[in-house]
Tab-separated table of C-alpha atoms in Angstrom:
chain	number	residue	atom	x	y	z
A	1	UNK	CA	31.023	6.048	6.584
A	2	UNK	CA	34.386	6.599	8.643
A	3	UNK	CA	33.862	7.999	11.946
A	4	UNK	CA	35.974	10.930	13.940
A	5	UNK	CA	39.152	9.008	14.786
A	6	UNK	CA	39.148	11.575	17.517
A	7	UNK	CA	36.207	10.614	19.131
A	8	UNK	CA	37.056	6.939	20.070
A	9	UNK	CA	35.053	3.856	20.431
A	10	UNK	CA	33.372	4.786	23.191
A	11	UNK	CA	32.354	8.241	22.743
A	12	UNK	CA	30.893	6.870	18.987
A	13	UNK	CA	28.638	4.291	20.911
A	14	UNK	CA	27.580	6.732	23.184
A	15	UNK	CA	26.833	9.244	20.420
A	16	UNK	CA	24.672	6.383	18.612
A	17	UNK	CA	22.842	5.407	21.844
A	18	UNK	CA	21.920	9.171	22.884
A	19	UNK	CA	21.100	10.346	19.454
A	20	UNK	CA	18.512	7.713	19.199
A	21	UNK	CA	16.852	8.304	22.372
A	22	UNK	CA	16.637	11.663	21.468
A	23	UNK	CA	14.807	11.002	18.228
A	24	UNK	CA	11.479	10.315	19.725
A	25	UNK	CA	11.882	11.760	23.569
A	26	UNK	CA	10.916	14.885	23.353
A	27	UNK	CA	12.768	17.330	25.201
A	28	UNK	CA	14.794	16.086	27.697
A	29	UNK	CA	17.948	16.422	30.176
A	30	UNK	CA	21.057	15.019	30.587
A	31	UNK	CA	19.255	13.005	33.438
A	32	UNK	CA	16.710	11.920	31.253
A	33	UNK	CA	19.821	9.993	28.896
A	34	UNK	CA	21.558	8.953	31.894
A	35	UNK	CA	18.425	6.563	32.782
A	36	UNK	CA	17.420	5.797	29.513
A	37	UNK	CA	20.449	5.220	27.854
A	38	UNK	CA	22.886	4.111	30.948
A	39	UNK	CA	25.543	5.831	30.881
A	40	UNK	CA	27.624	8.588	33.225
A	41	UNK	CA	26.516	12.185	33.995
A	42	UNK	CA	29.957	13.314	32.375
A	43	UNK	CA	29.350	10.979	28.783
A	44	UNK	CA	26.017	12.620	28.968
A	45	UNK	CA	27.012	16.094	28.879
A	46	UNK	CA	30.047	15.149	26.082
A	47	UNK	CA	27.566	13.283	24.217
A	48	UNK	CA	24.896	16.418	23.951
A	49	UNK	CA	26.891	18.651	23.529
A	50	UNK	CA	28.273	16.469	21.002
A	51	UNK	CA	25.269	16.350	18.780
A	52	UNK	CA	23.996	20.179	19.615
A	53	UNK	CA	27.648	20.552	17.879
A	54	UNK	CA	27.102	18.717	14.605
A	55	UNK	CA	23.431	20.167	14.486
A	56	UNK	CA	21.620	17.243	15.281
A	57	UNK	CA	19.942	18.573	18.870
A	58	UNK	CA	18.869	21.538	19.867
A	59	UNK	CA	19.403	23.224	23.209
A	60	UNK	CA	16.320	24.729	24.825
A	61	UNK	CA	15.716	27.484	26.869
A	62	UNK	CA	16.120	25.887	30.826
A	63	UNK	CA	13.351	25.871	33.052
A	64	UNK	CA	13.900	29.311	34.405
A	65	UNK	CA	14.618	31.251	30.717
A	66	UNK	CA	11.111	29.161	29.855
A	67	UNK	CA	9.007	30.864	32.913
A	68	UNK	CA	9.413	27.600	34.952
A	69	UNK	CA	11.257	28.714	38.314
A	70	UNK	CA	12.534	26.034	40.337
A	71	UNK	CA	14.862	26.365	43.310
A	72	UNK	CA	18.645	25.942	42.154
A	73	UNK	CA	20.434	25.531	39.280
A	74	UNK	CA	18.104	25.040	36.591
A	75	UNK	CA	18.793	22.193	34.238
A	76	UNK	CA	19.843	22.083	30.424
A	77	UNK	CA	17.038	20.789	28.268
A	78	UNK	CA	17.682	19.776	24.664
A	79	UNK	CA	15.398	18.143	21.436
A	80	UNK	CA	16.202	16.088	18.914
A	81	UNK	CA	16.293	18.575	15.536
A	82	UNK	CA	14.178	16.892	12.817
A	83	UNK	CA	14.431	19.703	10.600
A	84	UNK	CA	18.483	18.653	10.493
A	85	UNK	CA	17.162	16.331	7.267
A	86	UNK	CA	14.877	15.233	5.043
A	87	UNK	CA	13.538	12.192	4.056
A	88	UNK	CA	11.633	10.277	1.106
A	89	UNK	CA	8.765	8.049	1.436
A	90	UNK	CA	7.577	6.699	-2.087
A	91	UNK	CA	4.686	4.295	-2.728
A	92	UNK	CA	5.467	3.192	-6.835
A	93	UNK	CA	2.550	1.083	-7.359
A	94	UNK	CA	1.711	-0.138	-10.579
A	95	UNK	CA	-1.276	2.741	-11.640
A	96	UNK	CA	0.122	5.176	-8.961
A	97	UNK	CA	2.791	6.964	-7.581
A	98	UNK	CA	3.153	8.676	-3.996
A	99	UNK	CA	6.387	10.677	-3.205
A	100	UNK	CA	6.016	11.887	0.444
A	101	UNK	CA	8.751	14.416	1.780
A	102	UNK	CA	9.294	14.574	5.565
A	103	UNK	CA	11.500	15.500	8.118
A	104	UNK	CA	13.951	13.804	9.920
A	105	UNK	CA	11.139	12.793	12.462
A	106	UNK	CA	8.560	11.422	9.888
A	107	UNK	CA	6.284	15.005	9.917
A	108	UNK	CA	5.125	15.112	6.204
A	109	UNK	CA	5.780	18.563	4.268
A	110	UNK	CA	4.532	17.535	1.112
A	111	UNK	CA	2.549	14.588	-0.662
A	112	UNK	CA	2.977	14.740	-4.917
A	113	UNK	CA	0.604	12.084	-6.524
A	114	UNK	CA	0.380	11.238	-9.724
A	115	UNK	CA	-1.612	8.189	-11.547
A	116	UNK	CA	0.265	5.970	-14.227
A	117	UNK	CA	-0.684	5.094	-17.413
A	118	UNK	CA	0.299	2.418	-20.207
A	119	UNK	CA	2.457	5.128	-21.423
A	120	UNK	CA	4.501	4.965	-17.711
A	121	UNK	CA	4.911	1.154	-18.275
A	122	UNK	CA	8.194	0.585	-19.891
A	123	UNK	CA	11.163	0.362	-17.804
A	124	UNK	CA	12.571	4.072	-18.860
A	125	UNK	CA	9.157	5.895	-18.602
A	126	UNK	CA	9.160	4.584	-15.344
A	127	UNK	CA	12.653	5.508	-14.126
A	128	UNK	CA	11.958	8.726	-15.654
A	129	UNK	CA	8.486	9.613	-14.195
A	130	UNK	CA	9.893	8.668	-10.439
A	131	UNK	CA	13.414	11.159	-10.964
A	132	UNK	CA	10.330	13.667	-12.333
A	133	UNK	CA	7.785	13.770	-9.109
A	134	UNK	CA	10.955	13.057	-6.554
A	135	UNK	CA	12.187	16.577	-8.061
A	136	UNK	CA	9.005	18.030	-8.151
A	137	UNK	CA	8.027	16.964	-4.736
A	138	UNK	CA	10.829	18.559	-3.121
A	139	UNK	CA	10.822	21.808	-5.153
A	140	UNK	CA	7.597	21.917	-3.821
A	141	UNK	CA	8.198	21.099	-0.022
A	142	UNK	CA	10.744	24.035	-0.387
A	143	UNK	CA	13.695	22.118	0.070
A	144	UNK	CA	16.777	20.837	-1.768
A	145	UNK	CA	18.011	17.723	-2.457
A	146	UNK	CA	21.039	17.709	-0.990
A	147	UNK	CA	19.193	17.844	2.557
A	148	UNK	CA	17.960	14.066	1.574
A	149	UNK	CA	19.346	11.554	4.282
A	150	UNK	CA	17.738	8.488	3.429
A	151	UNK	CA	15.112	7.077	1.089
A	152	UNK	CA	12.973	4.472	0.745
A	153	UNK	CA	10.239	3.125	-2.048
A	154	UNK	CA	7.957	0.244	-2.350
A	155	UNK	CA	7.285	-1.268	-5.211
A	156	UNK	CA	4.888	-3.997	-6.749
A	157	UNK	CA	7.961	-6.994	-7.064
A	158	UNK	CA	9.692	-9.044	-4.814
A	159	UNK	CA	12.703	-7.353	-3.825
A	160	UNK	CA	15.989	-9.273	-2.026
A	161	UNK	CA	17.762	-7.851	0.677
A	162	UNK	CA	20.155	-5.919	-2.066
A	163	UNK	CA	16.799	-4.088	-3.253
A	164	UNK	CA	16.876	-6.175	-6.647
A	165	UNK	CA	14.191	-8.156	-8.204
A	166	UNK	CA	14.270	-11.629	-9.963
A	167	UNK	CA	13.302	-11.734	-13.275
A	168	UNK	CA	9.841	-12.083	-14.306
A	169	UNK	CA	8.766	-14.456	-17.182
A	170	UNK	CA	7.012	-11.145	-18.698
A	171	UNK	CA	9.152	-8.546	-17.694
A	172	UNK	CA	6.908	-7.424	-15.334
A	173	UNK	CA	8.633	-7.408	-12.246
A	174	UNK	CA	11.948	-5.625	-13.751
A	175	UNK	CA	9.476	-2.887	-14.686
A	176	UNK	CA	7.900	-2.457	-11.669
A	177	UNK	CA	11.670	-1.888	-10.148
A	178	UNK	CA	13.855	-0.885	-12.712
A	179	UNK	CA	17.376	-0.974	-10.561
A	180	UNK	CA	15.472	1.951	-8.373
A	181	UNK	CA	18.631	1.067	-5.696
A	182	UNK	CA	20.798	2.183	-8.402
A	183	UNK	CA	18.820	5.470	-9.672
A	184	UNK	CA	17.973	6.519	-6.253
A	185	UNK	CA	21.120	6.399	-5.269
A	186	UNK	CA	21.785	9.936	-6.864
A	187	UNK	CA	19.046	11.351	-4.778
A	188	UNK	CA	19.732	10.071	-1.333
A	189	UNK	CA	22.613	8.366	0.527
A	190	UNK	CA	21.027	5.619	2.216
A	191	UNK	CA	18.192	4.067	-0.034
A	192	UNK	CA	15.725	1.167	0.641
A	193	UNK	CA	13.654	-0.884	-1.993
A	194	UNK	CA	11.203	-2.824	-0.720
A	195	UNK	CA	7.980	-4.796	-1.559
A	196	UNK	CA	5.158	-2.780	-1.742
A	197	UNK	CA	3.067	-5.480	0.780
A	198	UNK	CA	6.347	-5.953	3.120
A	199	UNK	CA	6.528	-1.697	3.563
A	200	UNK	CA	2.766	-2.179	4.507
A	201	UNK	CA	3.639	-4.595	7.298
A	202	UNK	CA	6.348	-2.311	8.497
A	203	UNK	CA	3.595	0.971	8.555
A	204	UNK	CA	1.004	-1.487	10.296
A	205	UNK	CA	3.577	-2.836	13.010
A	206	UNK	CA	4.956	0.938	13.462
A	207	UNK	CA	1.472	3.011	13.700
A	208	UNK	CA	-1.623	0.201	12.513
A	209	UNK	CA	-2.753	-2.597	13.848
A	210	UNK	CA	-0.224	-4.355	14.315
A	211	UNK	CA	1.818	-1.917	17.124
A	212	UNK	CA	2.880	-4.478	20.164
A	213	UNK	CA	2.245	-7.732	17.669
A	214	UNK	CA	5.686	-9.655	16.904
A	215	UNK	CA	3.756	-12.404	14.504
A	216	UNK	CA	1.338	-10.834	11.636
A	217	UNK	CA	0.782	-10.628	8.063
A	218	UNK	CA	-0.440	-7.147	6.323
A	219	UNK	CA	-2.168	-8.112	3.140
A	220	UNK	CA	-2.744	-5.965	0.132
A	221	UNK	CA	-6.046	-6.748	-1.244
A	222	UNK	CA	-6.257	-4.489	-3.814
A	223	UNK	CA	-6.113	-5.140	-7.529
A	224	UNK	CA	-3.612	-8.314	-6.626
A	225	UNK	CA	-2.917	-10.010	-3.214
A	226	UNK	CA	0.425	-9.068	-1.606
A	227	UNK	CA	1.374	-10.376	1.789
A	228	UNK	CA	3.768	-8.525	4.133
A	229	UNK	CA	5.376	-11.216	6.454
A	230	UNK	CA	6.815	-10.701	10.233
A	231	UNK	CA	7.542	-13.962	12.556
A	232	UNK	CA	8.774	-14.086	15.703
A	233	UNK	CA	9.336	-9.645	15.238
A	234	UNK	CA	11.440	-10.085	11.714
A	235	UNK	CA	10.375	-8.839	8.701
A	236	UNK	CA	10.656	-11.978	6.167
A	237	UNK	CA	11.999	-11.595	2.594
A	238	UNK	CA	13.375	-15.247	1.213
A	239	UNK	CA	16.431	-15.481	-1.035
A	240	UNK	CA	14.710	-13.302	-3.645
A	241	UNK	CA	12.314	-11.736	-2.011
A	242	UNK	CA	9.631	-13.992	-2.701
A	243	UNK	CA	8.289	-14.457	0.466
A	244	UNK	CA	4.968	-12.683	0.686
A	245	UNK	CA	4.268	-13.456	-3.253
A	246	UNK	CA	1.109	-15.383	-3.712
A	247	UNK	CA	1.902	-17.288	-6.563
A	248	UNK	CA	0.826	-20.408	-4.994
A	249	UNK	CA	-2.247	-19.535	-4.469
A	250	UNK	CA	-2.665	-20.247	-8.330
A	251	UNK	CA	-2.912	-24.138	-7.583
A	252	UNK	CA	-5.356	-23.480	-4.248
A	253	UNK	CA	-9.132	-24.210	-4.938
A	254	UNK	CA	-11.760	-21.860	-4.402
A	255	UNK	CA	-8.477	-19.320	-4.749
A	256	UNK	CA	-7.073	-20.376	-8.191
A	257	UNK	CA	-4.556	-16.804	-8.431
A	258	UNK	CA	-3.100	-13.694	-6.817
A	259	UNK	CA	-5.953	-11.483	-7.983
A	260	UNK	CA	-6.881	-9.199	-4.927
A	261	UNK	CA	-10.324	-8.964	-3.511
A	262	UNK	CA	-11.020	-5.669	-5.573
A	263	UNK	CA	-10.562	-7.191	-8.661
A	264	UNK	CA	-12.551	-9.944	-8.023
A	265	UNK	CA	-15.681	-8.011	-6.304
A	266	UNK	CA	-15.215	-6.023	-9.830
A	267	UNK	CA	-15.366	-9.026	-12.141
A	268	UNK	CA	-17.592	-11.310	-10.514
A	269	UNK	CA	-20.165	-8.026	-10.962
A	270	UNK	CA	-19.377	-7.504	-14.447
A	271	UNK	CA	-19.780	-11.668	-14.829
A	272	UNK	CA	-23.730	-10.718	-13.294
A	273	UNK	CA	-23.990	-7.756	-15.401
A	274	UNK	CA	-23.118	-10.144	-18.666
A	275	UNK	CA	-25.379	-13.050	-17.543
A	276	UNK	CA	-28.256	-10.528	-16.957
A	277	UNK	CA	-28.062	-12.551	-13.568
A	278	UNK	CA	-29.313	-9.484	-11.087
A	279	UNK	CA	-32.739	-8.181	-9.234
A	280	UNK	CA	-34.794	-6.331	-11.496
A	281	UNK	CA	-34.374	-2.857	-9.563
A	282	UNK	CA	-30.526	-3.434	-8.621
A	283	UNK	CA	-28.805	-0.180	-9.219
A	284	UNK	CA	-25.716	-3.134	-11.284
A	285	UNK	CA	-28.609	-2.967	-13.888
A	286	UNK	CA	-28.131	0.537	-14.758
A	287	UNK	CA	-24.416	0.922	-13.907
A	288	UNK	CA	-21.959	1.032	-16.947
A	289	UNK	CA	-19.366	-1.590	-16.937
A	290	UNK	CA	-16.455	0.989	-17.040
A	291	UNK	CA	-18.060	2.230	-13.833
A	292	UNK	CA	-18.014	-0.799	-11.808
A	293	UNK	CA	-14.949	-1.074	-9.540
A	294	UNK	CA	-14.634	-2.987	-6.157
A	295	UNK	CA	-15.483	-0.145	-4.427
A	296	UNK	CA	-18.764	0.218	-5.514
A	297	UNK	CA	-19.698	-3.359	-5.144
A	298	UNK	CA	-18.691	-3.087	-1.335
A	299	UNK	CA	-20.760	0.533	-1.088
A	300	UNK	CA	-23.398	-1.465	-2.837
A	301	UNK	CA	-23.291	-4.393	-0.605
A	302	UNK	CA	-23.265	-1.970	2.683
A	303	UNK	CA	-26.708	-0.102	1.521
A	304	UNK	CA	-28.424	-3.714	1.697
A	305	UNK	CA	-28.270	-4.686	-2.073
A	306	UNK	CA	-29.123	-8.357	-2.391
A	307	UNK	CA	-26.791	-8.884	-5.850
A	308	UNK	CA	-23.740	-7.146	-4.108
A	309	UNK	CA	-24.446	-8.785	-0.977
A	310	UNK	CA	-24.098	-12.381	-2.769
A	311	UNK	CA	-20.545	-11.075	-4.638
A	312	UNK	CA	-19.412	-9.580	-1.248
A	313	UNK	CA	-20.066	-13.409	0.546
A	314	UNK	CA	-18.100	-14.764	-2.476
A	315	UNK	CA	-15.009	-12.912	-1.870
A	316	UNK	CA	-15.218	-13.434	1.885
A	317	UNK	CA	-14.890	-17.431	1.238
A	318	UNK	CA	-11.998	-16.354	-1.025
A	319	UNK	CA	-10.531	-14.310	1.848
A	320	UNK	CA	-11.150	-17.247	4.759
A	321	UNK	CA	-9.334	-19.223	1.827
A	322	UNK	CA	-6.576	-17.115	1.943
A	323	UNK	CA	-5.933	-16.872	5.468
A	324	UNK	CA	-6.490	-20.007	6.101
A	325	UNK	CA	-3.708	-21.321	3.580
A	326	UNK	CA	-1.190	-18.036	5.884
A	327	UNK	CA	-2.138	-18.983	8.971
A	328	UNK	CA	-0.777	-22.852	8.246
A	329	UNK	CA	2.109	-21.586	6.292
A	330	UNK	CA	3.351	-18.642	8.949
A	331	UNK	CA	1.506	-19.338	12.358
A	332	UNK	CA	0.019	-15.249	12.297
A	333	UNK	CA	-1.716	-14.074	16.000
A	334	UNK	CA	-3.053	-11.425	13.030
A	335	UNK	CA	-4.534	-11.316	9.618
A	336	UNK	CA	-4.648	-7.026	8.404
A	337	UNK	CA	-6.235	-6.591	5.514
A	338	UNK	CA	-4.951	-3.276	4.509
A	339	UNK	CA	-4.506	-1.257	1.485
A	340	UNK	CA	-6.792	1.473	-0.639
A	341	UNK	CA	-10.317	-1.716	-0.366
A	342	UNK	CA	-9.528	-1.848	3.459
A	343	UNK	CA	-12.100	0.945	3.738
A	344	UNK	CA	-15.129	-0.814	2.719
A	345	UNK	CA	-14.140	-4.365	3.343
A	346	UNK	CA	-15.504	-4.386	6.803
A	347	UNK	CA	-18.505	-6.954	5.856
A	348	UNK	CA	-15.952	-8.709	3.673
A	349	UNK	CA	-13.802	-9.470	6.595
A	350	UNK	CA	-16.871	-10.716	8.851
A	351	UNK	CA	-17.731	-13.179	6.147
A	352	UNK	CA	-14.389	-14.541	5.744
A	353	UNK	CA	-14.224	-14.816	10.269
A	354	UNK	CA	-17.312	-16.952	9.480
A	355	UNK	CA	-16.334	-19.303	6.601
A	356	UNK	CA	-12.732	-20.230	8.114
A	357	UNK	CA	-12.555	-23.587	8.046
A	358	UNK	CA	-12.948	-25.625	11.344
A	359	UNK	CA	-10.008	-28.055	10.982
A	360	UNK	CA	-7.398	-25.668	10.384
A	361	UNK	CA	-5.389	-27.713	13.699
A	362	UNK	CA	-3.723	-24.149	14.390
A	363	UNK	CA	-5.675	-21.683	15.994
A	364	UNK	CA	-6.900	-19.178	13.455
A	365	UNK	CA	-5.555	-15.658	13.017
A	366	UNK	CA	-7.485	-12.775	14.368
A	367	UNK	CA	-8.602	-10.998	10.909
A	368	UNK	CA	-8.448	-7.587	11.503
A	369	UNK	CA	-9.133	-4.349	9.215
A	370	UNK	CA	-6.506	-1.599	8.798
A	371	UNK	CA	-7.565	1.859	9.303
A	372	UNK	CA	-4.386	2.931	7.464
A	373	UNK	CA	-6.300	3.064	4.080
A	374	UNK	CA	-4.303	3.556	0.669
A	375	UNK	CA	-1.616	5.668	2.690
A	376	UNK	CA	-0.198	2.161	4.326
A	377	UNK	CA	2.565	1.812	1.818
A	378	UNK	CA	3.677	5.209	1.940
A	379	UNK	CA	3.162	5.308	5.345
A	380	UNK	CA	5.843	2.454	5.888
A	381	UNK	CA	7.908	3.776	3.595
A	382	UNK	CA	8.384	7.004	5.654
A	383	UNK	CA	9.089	4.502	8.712
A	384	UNK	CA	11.646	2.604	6.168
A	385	UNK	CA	13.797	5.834	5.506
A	386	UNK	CA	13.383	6.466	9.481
A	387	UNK	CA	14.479	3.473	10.350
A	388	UNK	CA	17.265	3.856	7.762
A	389	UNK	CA	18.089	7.266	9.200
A	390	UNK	CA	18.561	6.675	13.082
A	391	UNK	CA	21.355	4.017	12.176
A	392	UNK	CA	23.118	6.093	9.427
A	393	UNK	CA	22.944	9.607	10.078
A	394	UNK	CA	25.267	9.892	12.979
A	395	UNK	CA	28.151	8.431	10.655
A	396	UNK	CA	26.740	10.760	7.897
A	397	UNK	CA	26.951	13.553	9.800
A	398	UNK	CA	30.353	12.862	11.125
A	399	UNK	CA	31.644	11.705	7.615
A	400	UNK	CA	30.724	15.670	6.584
A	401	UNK	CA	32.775	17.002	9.825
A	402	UNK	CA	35.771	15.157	8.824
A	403	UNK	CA	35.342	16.554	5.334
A	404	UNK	CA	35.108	20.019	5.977
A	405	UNK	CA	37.869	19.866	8.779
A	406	UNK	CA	40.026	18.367	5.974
């Protein structure tokens, strides 16, 4: 976006710097941006004043007007306005879709859900039921759509750094992201598409467990495995977005696929239901198969039942597996296992701490659980349109200036 020619260089840089302390400070003075940002009394004034101009802060009441007396000349005190925008935070998983509308400051005003069928599957349902919950999401937060500033979604596909995914040999990919860069564009001017395991890294690194960590992988664990990379404090992505894909893991022994610990808890139970393989008086017995899920097995396991208890140590050798094939391939301090399982998966996760393997030369990860649940997606997809927000809306909001002077 073109800036104020009027403003200059300088004064834009300063604008930048001071509008993004301002986004998480709290109220503050123009002393408070001189220190953090570095820059003179006088550019401090210009530069809040500035901002209080094109709505973006507001000014306070001052110490005295507030009930605070102090000696002298009390000082100007000003916020950063989240209510100046809106942004989107959608989770488009594969059974389920989350549309979260915020503020400009990442407080949530409304959550639509929805699960997906077979009848959401093809490329157009999809498109279609996505345009349908964005719009009914923000009728229902109460605003418009034209107060969007930035979006961004996370989908079940790699995803390259133009929010595009490669082609899948079963078309399964390009459904998961049908050009979503393209059809979100209408709804917001800055748009993100992501992997749904990279926006899970972002959430953990931004409010989970991994906040201070600059080396960590967030996986998914779910129905499929899904790793979200960061090295060194970088997000990784590959040429096509391919990094945190576990395709490899179809050639890995004791792996042998990219089926997440959910799924397997659920069919290695089924396999013991078939078999008739189970304790006389375990509750599997009496379950019916289109009742078992991975969540029960892990409830199951946690109340002491032997059966569960041997498909629970199962999946934590899978897991050390797992993180033992990361930790050679990206060097993690952490292992999060995160997603909608990472609520029971505690004894899952002690199992696997035990069975890593001993010659691993590295030192092994820490493996951690989130306590972000099945909001972590979501969750960084709200800190995705953030992010996208504090470097864009400055020169959006300057771009409409120029506009309406014109």
């Amino acid at each position: 976006m073109p800036r104020n020619p009027s403003d200059g260089a300088a004064r834009a840089a300063s604008l930048d710097a001071v509008l993004d302390y301002a986004w998480t400070a709290g109220d503050f003075t123009a002393a408070d941006v001189m220190d953090a940002v570095g820059v003179t009394r006088s550019t401090a004034i210009e530069a809040t004043a500035a901002l209080v101009g094109l709505g973006l802060l507001d000014e306070l009441p001052n110490a005295r007007d507030a009930g605070d007396y102090r000696m002298g000349r009390p000082a100007r005190r000003f916020a950063f306005r989240p209510g100046a925008g809106i942004l989107l935070g959608i989770d488009a998983g594969r059974t389920h879709l989350t549309v979260a509308v915020t503020d400009l400051a990442g407080t949530r005003l409304h959550t639509e859900r929805r699960d997906l069928s077979d009848a959401d599957d093809t490329r157009a349902d999809r498109r279609r039921v996505i345009v349908r919950t964005i719009g009914s999401a923000l009728r229902k937060a109460g605003v418009g759509r034209e107060r969007v500033v930035a979006l961004c979604a996370g989908v079940p596909a790699p995803v390259d750094r133009q929010g595009v995914s490669p082609r899948h040999p079963s078309g399964f990919w390009e459904r998961m992201n049908p050009d979503l860069t393209e059809l979100l564009a209408a709804w917001a001017p800055f748009v993100r598409v992501e992997n749904d395991a990279s926006l899970a890294a972002v959430a953990e690194g931004a409010m989970g467990a991994a906040v201070g960590c600059r080396d960590y992988v967030a996986l998914l664990a779910g129905d499929r495995l899904g790793a979200g990379v960061v090295v060194d404090g970088h997000l990784l992505r590959g040429r096509h977005g391919g990094v945190g894909e576990m395709l490899a893991f179809d050639h890995v022994h004791d792996v042998e696929g990219a089926s997440g610990l959910g799924h397997r808890a659920r069919e290695w139970a089924l396999d013991l239901i078939e078999r008739g393989d189970l304790a006389a008086d375990s509750p599997l017995r009496t379950t019916a198969p289109a009742e078992v899920d991975g969540r029960l097995v892990l409830e199951l396991a946690a109340a002491g039942d032997p059966d569960a208890l041997r498909i629970a140590a199962r999946v934590g050798a899978t897991l050390a597996r797992v993180v033992s094939v990361l930790g050679s391939m990206f060097d993690p301090q952490r292992v999060i296992v995160s997603g909608a399982i990472s609520a029971g998966i505690g004894m899952i996760v002690d199992t696997a701490r035990e069975a890593l393997p001993a010659d691993m030369h590295l030192p092994a990860p820490e493996m951690v659980v989130s306590q972000l649940g099945d909001e972590v997606v979501v969750d960084g997809a709200i800190a995705g349109a953030m992010d996208l927000a504090r470097r864009n809306t400055l020169d959006l909001w300057l771009a409409r200036q120029n506009a309406t002077e014109d």
